[in-house]
Coordinates of C-alpha atoms in Angstrom, one line a residue:
K1 CA 5.9 -18.2 40.9
Y2 CA 8.0 -20.0 38.2
N3 CA 8.1 -23.5 39.8
T4 CA 7.4 -25.2 36.6
M5 CA 10.3 -23.4 34.9
S6 CA 13.0 -23.8 37.4
K7 CA 15.5 -25.6 35.2
S8 CA 18.7 -23.8 34.5
F9 CA 19.9 -23.4 31.0
G10 CA 22.9 -21.9 29.1
S11 CA 23.3 -19.5 26.2
R12 CA 23.0 -22.2 23.5
E13 CA 19.7 -23.4 24.9
L14 CA 18.4 -19.8 25.2
A15 CA 19.5 -18.9 21.7
A16 CA 17.8 -22.0 20.2
C17 CA 14.6 -21.2 22.1
L18 CA 14.5 -17.6 20.9
L19 CA 15.0 -18.8 17.3
C20 CA 12.3 -21.4 17.8
L21 CA 9.9 -18.6 19.0
G22 CA 10.6 -16.6 15.9
F23 CA 13.2 -14.1 17.2
K24 CA 15.7 -12.7 14.6
E25 CA 19.4 -12.6 15.5
E26 CA 20.9 -9.2 15.0
P27 CA 24.5 -8.8 13.7
Q28 CA 27.0 -8.9 16.5
T29 CA 29.1 -5.8 17.2
G30 CA 32.3 -6.9 18.9
S31 CA 31.1 -8.0 22.3
R32 CA 30.0 -11.2 23.9
H33 CA 26.4 -10.0 23.9
L34 CA 23.9 -11.1 21.2
K35 CA 20.7 -9.3 20.4
Y36 CA 17.5 -11.1 19.3
S37 CA 14.6 -9.0 18.0
S38 CA 11.1 -10.2 18.7
S39 CA 8.7 -10.9 15.8
N40 CA 5.7 -9.9 18.0
P41 CA 4.6 -6.2 17.9
V42 CA 5.3 -4.4 21.2
E43 CA 4.0 -1.2 22.8
K44 CA 5.7 2.0 22.0
G45 CA 8.5 2.7 24.5
K46 CA 9.1 -1.0 25.3
R47 CA 12.1 -3.0 24.3
S48 CA 11.4 -5.3 21.4
F49 CA 14.5 -7.4 21.8
I50 CA 16.4 -9.5 24.3
T51 CA 20.2 -9.3 24.8
L52 CA 22.0 -12.4 26.0
L53 CA 25.5 -13.1 27.1
Q54 CA 27.0 -15.8 25.0
G55 CA 29.4 -18.5 26.1
K56 CA 27.7 -19.4 29.3
A57 CA 27.2 -23.1 29.9
C58 CA 24.7 -22.5 32.7
Y59 CA 23.1 -19.2 33.8
D60 CA 22.3 -18.6 37.4
P61 CA 18.7 -19.7 38.2
I62 CA 17.8 -16.0 39.0
I63 CA 19.1 -14.9 35.6
C64 CA 17.1 -17.8 34.0
R65 CA 13.9 -16.6 35.5
K66 CA 14.6 -13.1 34.3
Y67 CA 15.1 -14.3 30.8
I68 CA 11.9 -16.2 30.9
K69 CA 10.1 -13.2 32.3
Q70 CA 11.5 -11.0 29.4
I71 CA 10.3 -13.5 26.9
M72 CA 6.8 -13.6 28.5
M73 CA 6.7 -9.8 28.5
L74 CA 7.1 -9.9 24.7
G75 CA 3.9 -11.8 24.4
F76 CA 4.9 -15.4 24.6
T77 CA 3.3 -18.0 27.0
K78 CA 4.8 -20.5 29.3
E79 CA 3.5 -23.2 27.0
Q80 CA 5.2 -21.7 24.0
I81 CA 8.5 -21.5 25.9
S82 CA 8.1 -25.0 27.1
L83 CA 7.6 -26.3 23.5
C84 CA 11.0 -24.8 22.6
K85 CA 12.5 -27.0 25.4
L86 CA 13.9 -24.1 27.4
S87 CA 12.2 -25.3 30.6

């Protein structure tokens, strides 16, 4: 399903991609998790943010696919994600 996006990536690459897509970094509150809010409007009841675990050089491929799916559920396309050099 995600054959064109099978490259693994780490927290730095993911954070850079989210900023490239227009996400806004929320203030950190004493944990290793960072929260990025989407600039796209979302349906009521759906999460408008992505939480990522920082300090990971390379996420597991399954986790990478889950992050890509979360980004796509917030209204971004594979092409937009690819332009931000995540995949």
